[in-house]
PDB file of C-alpha atoms and ligand atoms in Angstrom:
ATOM      1  CA  MET A   1     104.029  78.283 145.594  1.00 41.00           C
ATOM      2  CA  THR A   2     101.410  75.583 145.061  1.00 43.00           C
ATOM      3  CA  THR A   3      98.078  75.367 143.319  1.00 47.00           C
ATOM      4  CA  VAL A   4      95.538  72.768 144.522  1.00 57.00           C
ATOM      5  CA  ALA A   5      92.274  72.153 142.634  1.00 77.00           C
ATOM      6  CA  GLY A   6      92.025  75.686 141.328  1.00 94.00           C
ATOM      7  CA  VAL A   7      92.917  77.213 144.690  1.00 97.00           C
ATOM      8  CA  PHE A   8      96.170  79.110 144.906  1.00 97.00           C
ATOM      9  CA  VAL A   9      97.980  78.640 148.222  1.00 97.00           C
ATOM     10  CA  HIS A  10     101.259  80.478 148.723  1.00 97.00           C
ATOM     11  CA  GLU A  11     104.060  78.164 149.812  1.00 97.00           C
ATOM     12  CA  LYS A  12     103.992  79.872 153.222  1.00 98.00           C
ATOM     13  CA  GLY A  13     100.189  79.800 153.451  1.00 98.00           C
ATOM     14  CA  LEU A  14      98.177  77.040 155.142  1.00 98.00           C
ATOM     15  CA  CYS A  15      94.855  75.961 153.648  1.00 97.00           C
ATOM     16  CA  GLU A  16      93.458  72.922 155.500  1.00 97.00           C
ATOM     17  CA  SER A  17      89.889  73.205 154.245  1.00 96.00           C
ATOM     18  CA  ASP A  18      88.665  71.218 151.268  1.00 94.00           C
ATOM     19  CA  GLU A  19      85.660  73.526 150.898  1.00 96.00           C
ATOM     20  CA  VAL A  20      87.427  76.382 149.139  1.00 97.00           C
ATOM     21  CA  GLY A  21      86.172  77.568 145.774  1.00 97.00           C
ATOM     22  CA  GLU A  22      88.092  77.794 142.542  1.00 97.00           C
ATOM     23  CA  GLY A  23      90.086  80.945 141.975  1.00 98.00           C
ATOM     24  CA  THR A  24      90.538  81.709 145.668  1.00 98.00           C
ATOM     25  CA  ARG A  25      94.024  82.798 146.729  1.00 98.00           C
ATOM     26  CA  VAL A  26      95.509  82.138 150.166  1.00 98.00           C
ATOM     27  CA  TRP A  27      98.640  84.214 150.742  1.00 98.00           C
ATOM     28  CA  ALA A  28     101.661  83.837 153.021  1.00 98.00           C
ATOM     29  CA  PHE A  29     101.015  83.080 156.704  1.00 98.00           C
ATOM     30  CA  ALA A  30      97.277  83.033 156.143  1.00 98.00           C
ATOM     31  CA  HIS A  31      95.569  80.022 157.749  1.00 98.00           C
ATOM     32  CA  VAL A  32      92.265  78.519 156.623  1.00 98.00           C
ATOM     33  CA  LEU A  33      91.212  75.767 159.059  1.00 98.00           C
ATOM     34  CA  PRO A  34      89.502  72.469 158.177  1.00 97.00           C
ATOM     35  CA  GLY A  35      85.766  72.995 157.899  1.00 96.00           C
ATOM     36  CA  ALA A  36      85.997  76.666 157.059  1.00 98.00           C
ATOM     37  CA  ARG A  37      83.855  77.273 153.961  1.00 98.00           C
ATOM     38  CA  VAL A  38      85.265  79.725 151.446  1.00 98.00           C
ATOM     39  CA  GLY A  39      83.669  80.561 148.115  1.00 98.00           C
ATOM     40  CA  ARG A  40      85.172  81.264 144.707  1.00 97.00           C
ATOM     41  CA  ASP A  41      87.610  84.013 143.778  1.00 98.00           C
ATOM     42  CA  CYS A  42      88.238  85.147 147.340  1.00 98.00           C
ATOM     43  CA  ASN A  43      91.468  86.821 148.365  1.00 98.00           C
ATOM     44  CA  ILE A  44      92.792  85.768 151.783  1.00 98.00           C
ATOM     45  CA  CYS A  45      95.768  88.028 152.395  1.00 99.00           C
ATOM     46  CA  ASP A  46      98.921  87.581 154.473  1.00 98.00           C
ATOM     47  CA  GLY A  47      98.390  86.668 158.103  1.00 98.00           C
ATOM     48  CA  ALA A  48      94.603  86.263 157.924  1.00 99.00           C
ATOM     49  CA  PHE A  49      92.837  83.530 159.910  1.00 98.00           C
ATOM     50  CA  VAL A  50      89.613  81.772 158.874  1.00 98.00           C
ATOM     51  CA  GLU A  51      88.396  79.353 161.524  1.00 98.00           C
ATOM     52  CA  THR A  52      86.437  76.103 161.327  1.00 97.00           C
ATOM     53  CA  GLY A  53      82.778  77.066 161.081  1.00 96.00           C
ATOM     54  CA  ALA A  54      83.389  80.420 159.423  1.00 98.00           C
ATOM     55  CA  VAL A  55      81.681  80.911 156.063  1.00 98.00           C
ATOM     56  CA  LEU A  56      82.804  83.240 153.286  1.00 98.00           C
ATOM     57  CA  GLY A  57      80.839  83.711 150.067  1.00 98.00           C
ATOM     58  CA  ASP A  58      82.274  84.389 146.618  1.00 98.00           C
ATOM     59  CA  ARG A  59      84.677  87.252 145.790  1.00 98.00           C
ATOM     60  CA  VAL A  60      85.232  88.110 149.452  1.00 99.00           C
ATOM     61  CA  THR A  61      88.365  90.089 150.327  1.00 99.00           C
ATOM     62  CA  VAL A  62      90.031  89.309 153.660  1.00 99.00           C
ATOM     63  CA  LYS A  63      92.914  91.740 154.112  1.00 99.00           C
ATOM     64  CA  ASN A  64      96.080  91.199 156.104  1.00 99.00           C
ATOM     65  CA  GLY A  65      95.819  90.094 159.698  1.00 98.00           C
ATOM     66  CA  THR A  66      92.023  89.789 159.734  1.00 99.00           C
ATOM     67  CA  LEU A  67      90.493  87.161 162.041  1.00 98.00           C
ATOM     68  CA  VAL A  68      87.271  85.400 161.022  1.00 98.00           C
ATOM     69  CA  PHE A  69      86.089  83.046 163.750  1.00 98.00           C
ATOM     70  CA  ALA A  70      83.499  80.254 163.894  1.00 97.00           C
ATOM     71  CA  GLY A  71      79.956  81.542 163.624  1.00 97.00           C
ATOM     72  CA  VAL A  72      80.832  84.379 161.268  1.00 98.00           C
ATOM     73  CA  THR A  73      79.223  84.403 157.827  1.00 98.00           C
ATOM     74  CA  CYS A  74      80.279  86.910 155.188  1.00 99.00           C
ATOM     75  CA  GLU A  75      78.170  86.889 152.047  1.00 99.00           C
ATOM     76  CA  ASP A  76      79.398  87.513 148.503  1.00 99.00           C
ATOM     77  CA  GLU A  77      81.647  90.515 147.809  1.00 98.00           C
ATOM     78  CA  VAL A  78      82.151  91.473 151.429  1.00 99.00           C
ATOM     79  CA  PHE A  79      85.318  93.513 151.969  1.00 99.00           C
ATOM     80  CA  LEU A  80      87.157  93.015 155.265  1.00 99.00           C
ATOM     81  CA  GLY A  81      89.957  95.569 155.652  1.00 99.00           C
ATOM     82  CA  PRO A  82      93.248  94.837 157.391  1.00 99.00           C
ATOM     83  CA  ASN A  83      93.093  93.754 161.037  1.00 99.00           C
ATOM     84  CA  VAL A  84      89.331  93.383 161.132  1.00 99.00           C
ATOM     85  CA  LEU A  85      88.450  91.473 164.275  1.00 98.00           C
ATOM     86  CA  PHE A  86      85.342  89.364 164.773  1.00 98.00           C
ATOM     87  CA  THR A  87      84.265  87.832 168.065  1.00 98.00           C
ATOM     88  CA  ASN A  88      81.994  84.872 168.824  1.00 97.00           C
ATOM     89  CA  ASP A  89      81.720  84.729 172.609  1.00 97.00           C
ATOM     90  CA  PHE A  90      79.709  87.580 174.141  1.00 96.00           C
ATOM     91  CA  ARG A  91      80.888  87.038 177.731  1.00 96.00           C
ATOM     92  CA  PRO A  92      84.102  85.010 177.505  1.00 96.00           C
ATOM     93  CA  ARG A  93      85.650  83.277 180.518  1.00 96.00           C
ATOM     94  CA  ALA A  94      88.833  81.258 180.210  1.00 96.00           C
ATOM     95  CA  ALA A  95      87.573  78.643 182.690  1.00 97.00           C
ATOM     96  CA  ILE A  96      84.252  78.050 180.886  1.00 95.00           C
ATOM     97  CA  ARG A  97      84.675  76.182 177.618  1.00 91.00           C
ATOM     98  CA  LYS A  98      81.955  76.729 175.074  1.00 89.00           C
ATOM     99  CA  GLY A  99      81.073  74.439 172.195  1.00 84.00           C
ATOM    100  CA  PRO A 100      79.962  75.495 168.733  1.00 79.00           C
ATOM    101  CA  GLY A 101      76.288  75.595 169.808  1.00 85.00           C
ATOM    102  CA  GLU A 102      77.037  78.176 172.510  1.00 92.00           C
ATOM    103  CA  LEU A 103      78.838  80.660 170.294  1.00 94.00           C
ATOM    104  CA  VAL A 104      77.062  83.752 169.026  1.00 98.00           C
ATOM    105  CA  ASP A 105      76.692  84.135 165.267  1.00 98.00           C
ATOM    106  CA  THR A 106      77.422  87.229 163.197  1.00 98.00           C
ATOM    107  CA  VAL A 107      76.361  87.890 159.603  1.00 98.00           C
ATOM    108  CA  VAL A 108      77.819  90.367 157.131  1.00 99.00           C
ATOM    109  CA  ARG A 109      75.501  90.764 154.174  1.00 98.00           C
ATOM    110  CA  GLN A 110      76.435  91.032 150.525  1.00 98.00           C
ATOM    111  CA  GLY A 111      78.729  93.827 149.462  1.00 98.00           C
ATOM    112  CA  ALA A 112      79.329  95.310 152.921  1.00 99.00           C
ATOM    113  CA  SER A 113      82.762  96.799 153.735  1.00 99.00           C
ATOM    114  CA  LEU A 114      84.465  96.882 157.112  1.00 99.00           C
ATOM    115  CA  GLY A 115      87.306  99.407 157.278  1.00 99.00           C
ATOM    116  CA  ALA A 116      90.723  98.739 158.736  1.00 99.00           C
ATOM    117  CA  GLY A 117      90.725  97.660 162.358  1.00 99.00           C
ATOM    118  CA  THR A 118      86.965  97.273 162.699  1.00 99.00           C
ATOM    119  CA  VAL A 119      85.949  95.243 165.742  1.00 99.00           C
ATOM    120  CA  VAL A 120      82.632  93.404 165.495  1.00 99.00           C
ATOM    121  CA  VAL A 121      80.986  92.383 168.749  1.00 98.00           C
ATOM    122  CA  CYS A 122      79.181  89.096 168.036  1.00 98.00           C
ATOM    123  CA  GLY A 123      75.466  88.714 167.487  1.00 98.00           C
ATOM    124  CA  VAL A 124      74.984  91.491 164.975  1.00 98.00           C
ATOM    125  CA  GLU A 125      73.917  91.613 161.344  1.00 98.00           C
ATOM    126  CA  ILE A 126      75.726  94.067 159.105  1.00 98.00           C
ATOM    127  CA  GLY A 127      73.406  94.863 156.235  1.00 98.00           C
ATOM    128  CA  ARG A 128      73.953  94.740 152.480  1.00 98.00           C
ATOM    129  CA  TYR A 129      76.442  97.343 151.249  1.00 98.00           C
ATOM    130  CA  ALA A 130      76.844  98.861 154.706  1.00 98.00           C
ATOM    131  CA  PHE A 131      80.180 100.583 155.354  1.00 98.00           C
ATOM    132  CA  ALA A 132      82.050 100.750 158.653  1.00 99.00           C
ATOM    133  CA  ALA A 133      84.758 103.434 158.805  1.00 98.00           C
ATOM    134  CA  ALA A 134      88.273 102.501 159.858  1.00 99.00           C
ATOM    135  CA  GLY A 135      88.466 101.771 163.566  1.00 98.00           C
ATOM    136  CA  SER A 136      84.740 101.236 164.098  1.00 98.00           C
ATOM    137  CA  VAL A 137      83.573  99.111 166.997  1.00 99.00           C
ATOM    138  CA  VAL A 138      80.310  97.580 165.815  1.00 99.00           C
ATOM    139  CA  THR A 139      78.118  96.680 168.790  1.00 98.00           C
ATOM    140  CA  ARG A 140      74.668  96.709 167.151  1.00 98.00           C
ATOM    141  CA  SER A 141      73.233  95.585 163.859  1.00 98.00           C
ATOM    142  CA  VAL A 142      73.827  97.928 160.941  1.00 98.00           C
ATOM    143  CA  PRO A 143      71.072  98.607 158.385  1.00 98.00           C
ATOM    144  CA  ALA A 144      71.651  98.018 154.680  1.00 98.00           C
ATOM    145  CA  HIS A 145      73.687 100.841 153.072  1.00 98.00           C
ATOM    146  CA  ALA A 146      74.327 102.560 156.419  1.00 98.00           C
ATOM    147  CA  PHE A 147      77.648 104.324 156.966  1.00 98.00           C
ATOM    148  CA  VAL A 148      78.770 103.918 160.580  1.00 98.00           C
ATOM    149  CA  ALA A 149      81.859 105.113 162.423  1.00 98.00           C
ATOM    150  CA  GLY A 150      83.373 105.349 165.876  1.00 98.00           C
ATOM    151  CA  ASN A 151      83.317 103.458 169.154  1.00 98.00           C
ATOM    152  CA  PRO A 152      80.575 102.462 169.534  1.00 98.00           C
ATOM    153  CA  ALA A 153      79.834 102.687 165.816  1.00 98.00           C
ATOM    154  CA  ARG A 154      77.044 105.184 165.183  1.00 98.00           C
ATOM    155  CA  PRO A 155      75.143 105.844 161.956  1.00 98.00           C
ATOM    156  CA  LYS A 156      76.580 108.841 160.082  1.00 97.00           C
ATOM    157  CA  GLY A 157      74.695 108.521 156.805  1.00 97.00           C
ATOM    158  CA  TRP A 158      74.177 106.260 153.832  1.00 98.00           C
ATOM    159  CA  VAL A 159      76.435 104.805 151.152  1.00 98.00           C
ATOM    160  CA  CYS A 160      75.868 103.550 147.631  1.00 98.00           C
ATOM    161  CA  GLU A 161      76.812 100.131 146.272  1.00 98.00           C
ATOM    162  CA  CYS A 162      79.828 101.878 144.726  1.00 98.00           C
ATOM    163  CA  GLY A 163      80.986 103.122 148.144  1.00 98.00           C
ATOM    164  CA  GLU A 164      80.193 106.827 147.687  1.00 98.00           C
ATOM    165  CA  ARG A 165      78.138 108.699 150.262  1.00 98.00           C
ATOM    166  CA  LEU A 166      74.463 109.312 149.495  1.00 97.00           C
ATOM    167  CA  HIS A 167      73.038 112.657 150.386  1.00 91.00           C
ATOM    168  CA  ASP A 168      69.616 114.255 149.952  1.00 82.00           C
ATOM    169  CA  GLY A 169      67.376 112.298 147.644  1.00 93.00           C
ATOM    170  CA  LEU A 170      69.383 109.109 148.113  1.00 97.00           C
ATOM    171  CA  HIS A 171      70.782 109.523 144.609  1.00 97.00           C
ATOM    172  CA  CYS A 172      74.382 108.558 143.912  1.00 97.00           C
ATOM    173  CA  ALA A 173      76.171 111.358 142.079  1.00 96.00           C
ATOM    174  CA  ALA A 174      79.017 108.960 141.267  1.00 97.00           C
ATOM    175  CA  CYS A 175      77.238 106.022 139.625  1.00 97.00           C
ATOM    176  CA  GLY A 176      73.652 107.231 139.199  1.00 97.00           C
ATOM    177  CA  LEU A 177      71.851 104.633 141.322  1.00 98.00           C
ATOM    178  CA  ASP A 178      68.777 105.684 143.296  1.00 98.00           C
ATOM    179  CA  PHE A 179      67.719 104.260 146.630  1.00 98.00           C
ATOM    180  CA  ALA A 180      64.661 104.314 148.899  1.00 97.00           C
ATOM    181  CA  LEU A 181      64.378 103.903 152.648  1.00 97.00           C
ATOM    182  CA  VAL A 182      62.743 100.610 153.675  1.00 97.00           C
ATOM    183  CA  SER A 183      62.790 101.508 157.384  1.00 95.00           C
ATOM    184  CA  ASP A 184      65.333 102.939 159.808  1.00 92.00           C
ATOM    185  CA  GLY A 185      66.184  99.427 160.989  1.00 95.00           C
ATOM    186  CA  GLU A 186      66.377  97.798 157.574  1.00 97.00           C
ATOM    187  CA  GLY A 187      68.031 100.659 155.731  1.00 98.00           C
ATOM    188  CA  LEU A 188      67.952 101.263 151.994  1.00 98.00           C
ATOM    189  CA  THR A 189      67.059  99.298 148.926  1.00 98.00           C
ATOM    190  CA  ARG A 190      67.374 100.202 145.247  1.00 98.00           C
ATOM    191  CA  ALA A 191      64.521 102.478 144.165  1.00 96.00           C
TER     192      ALA A 191
HETATM  193  C1  COA B   1      84.652 106.632 156.125  1.00 67.29           C
HETATM  194  C2  COA B   1      85.665 107.199 155.169  1.00 67.29           C
HETATM  195  C3  COA B   1      85.516 106.545 153.800  1.00 67.29           C
HETATM  196  C4  COA B   1      85.493 108.689 155.042  1.00 67.29           C
HETATM  197  O1  COA B   1      84.237 108.949 154.429  1.00 67.29           O
HETATM  198  P1  COA B   1      83.750 110.444 154.194  1.00 67.29           P
HETATM  199  O2  COA B   1      82.417 110.348 153.544  1.00 67.29           O
HETATM  200  O3  COA B   1      84.820 111.236 153.508  1.00 67.29           O
HETATM  201  O4  COA B   1      83.564 110.907 155.686  1.00 67.29           O
HETATM  202  P2  COA B   1      83.832 112.325 156.324  1.00 67.29           P
HETATM  203  O5  COA B   1      85.299 112.530 156.476  1.00 67.29           O
HETATM  204  O6  COA B   1      83.013 113.343 155.585  1.00 67.29           O
HETATM  205  O7  COA B   1      83.230 112.094 157.758  1.00 67.29           O
HETATM  206  C5  COA B   1      81.837 111.899 157.976  1.00 67.29           C
HETATM  207  C6  COA B   1      81.662 111.709 159.459  1.00 67.29           C
HETATM  208  O8  COA B   1      82.241 110.420 159.825  1.00 67.29           O
HETATM  209  C7  COA B   1      83.292 110.631 160.752  1.00 67.29           C
HETATM  210  N1  COA B   1      84.346 109.684 160.412  1.00 67.29           N
HETATM  211  C8  COA B   1      84.869 109.418 159.189  1.00 67.29           C
HETATM  212  N2  COA B   1      85.775 108.436 159.289  1.00 67.29           N
HETATM  213  C9  COA B   1      85.818 108.081 160.582  1.00 67.29           C
HETATM  214  C10 COA B   1      86.538 107.111 161.307  1.00 67.29           C
HETATM  215  N3  COA B   1      87.409 106.305 160.694  1.00 67.29           N
HETATM  216  N4  COA B   1      86.304 106.990 162.628  1.00 67.29           N
HETATM  217  C11 COA B   1      85.422 107.785 163.265  1.00 67.29           C
HETATM  218  N5  COA B   1      84.697 108.736 162.627  1.00 67.29           N
HETATM  219  C12 COA B   1      84.898 108.863 161.302  1.00 67.29           C
HETATM  220  C13 COA B   1      83.710 112.070 160.609  1.00 67.29           C
HETATM  221  O9  COA B   1      84.308 112.560 161.771  1.00 67.29           O
HETATM  222  C14 COA B   1      82.392 112.722 160.314  1.00 67.29           C
HETATM  223  O10 COA B   1      81.635 112.797 161.511  1.00 67.29           O
HETATM  224  P3  COA B   1      80.601 113.987 161.802  1.00 67.29           P
HETATM  225  O11 COA B   1      79.622 113.971 160.644  1.00 67.29           O
HETATM  226  O12 COA B   1      79.977 113.625 163.107  1.00 67.29           O
HETATM  227  O13 COA B   1      81.438 115.222 161.832  1.00 67.29           O
HETATM  228  C15 COA B   1      87.093 106.988 155.715  1.00 67.29           C
HETATM  229  O14 COA B   1      87.254 107.764 156.903  1.00 67.29           O
HETATM  230  C16 COA B   1      87.369 105.543 156.079  1.00 67.29           C
HETATM  231  O15 COA B   1      87.352 105.142 157.239  1.00 67.29           O
HETATM  232  N6  COA B   1      87.689 104.722 155.051  1.00 67.29           N
HETATM  233  C17 COA B   1      88.054 103.321 155.226  1.00 67.29           C
HETATM  234  C18 COA B   1      89.537 103.123 154.875  1.00 67.29           C
HETATM  235  C19 COA B   1      89.909 101.703 155.096  1.00 67.29           C
HETATM  236  O16 COA B   1      89.821 101.183 156.177  1.00 67.29           O
HETATM  237  N7  COA B   1      90.319 101.006 154.035  1.00 67.29           N
HETATM  238  C20 COA B   1      90.664  99.595 154.155  1.00 67.29           C
HETATM  239  C21 COA B   1      91.496  99.133 152.978  1.00 67.29           C
HETATM  240  S1  COA B   1      93.107  99.813 153.018  1.00 67.29           S
HETATM  241 ZN1   ZN B   2      77.126 104.896 143.487  1.00 67.29          ZN
END
């Protein structure tokens, strides 16, 4: 095992980017490409892939086998479960090569969680603290704090910053936070 400039890279891991923040760990068979930007204290687990042009904030978790392609930005404290799959070409054709400018961006806002096996069709914004259930196929933008599930992922309710469901009154029985609806499209904010 090796440690380079405050970044831990497992001896079977491959970290080719020099834009990785202190405290980040890159585990076995994970691959971080040159030009991928990764913040501090992230955890890039076995078999994950972070491509040139992908951006991860601080304290982001990338579980095993998850693929983060160019054009994907995950803000601070985003949780990507195992085998989460991003895309960046809306109508791919093998015979038509597309440069970075032709790819479609995706943003995952601070604190959002994508459950195991979530597929994200490119061009969407997943709002702050949103939560996609395991196996979701996200085809449209997700409002802040929304809980979505299924294929295609549909809104099922709201979740707190702590991950618990919010029910009537948008009060979290688990941690005590209160929320207010900004709009159906934008979702919730702290009250
Ligand atoms: C979402 C989750 C937290 C369950 O939350 P919950 O509040 O207990 O949800 P419920 O079981 O009450 O279900 C609420 C609704 O969502 C649906 N639902 C829940 N999980 C679902 C899933 N994975 N896929 C599709 N629908 C799902 C339920 O069928 C139910 O739908 P309905 O209201 O139309 O009947 C859990 O199913 C989940 O996916 N967790 C993520 C686990 C994971 O991937 N961890 C990664 C690290 S190991
Ligand atoms: Zn809470």
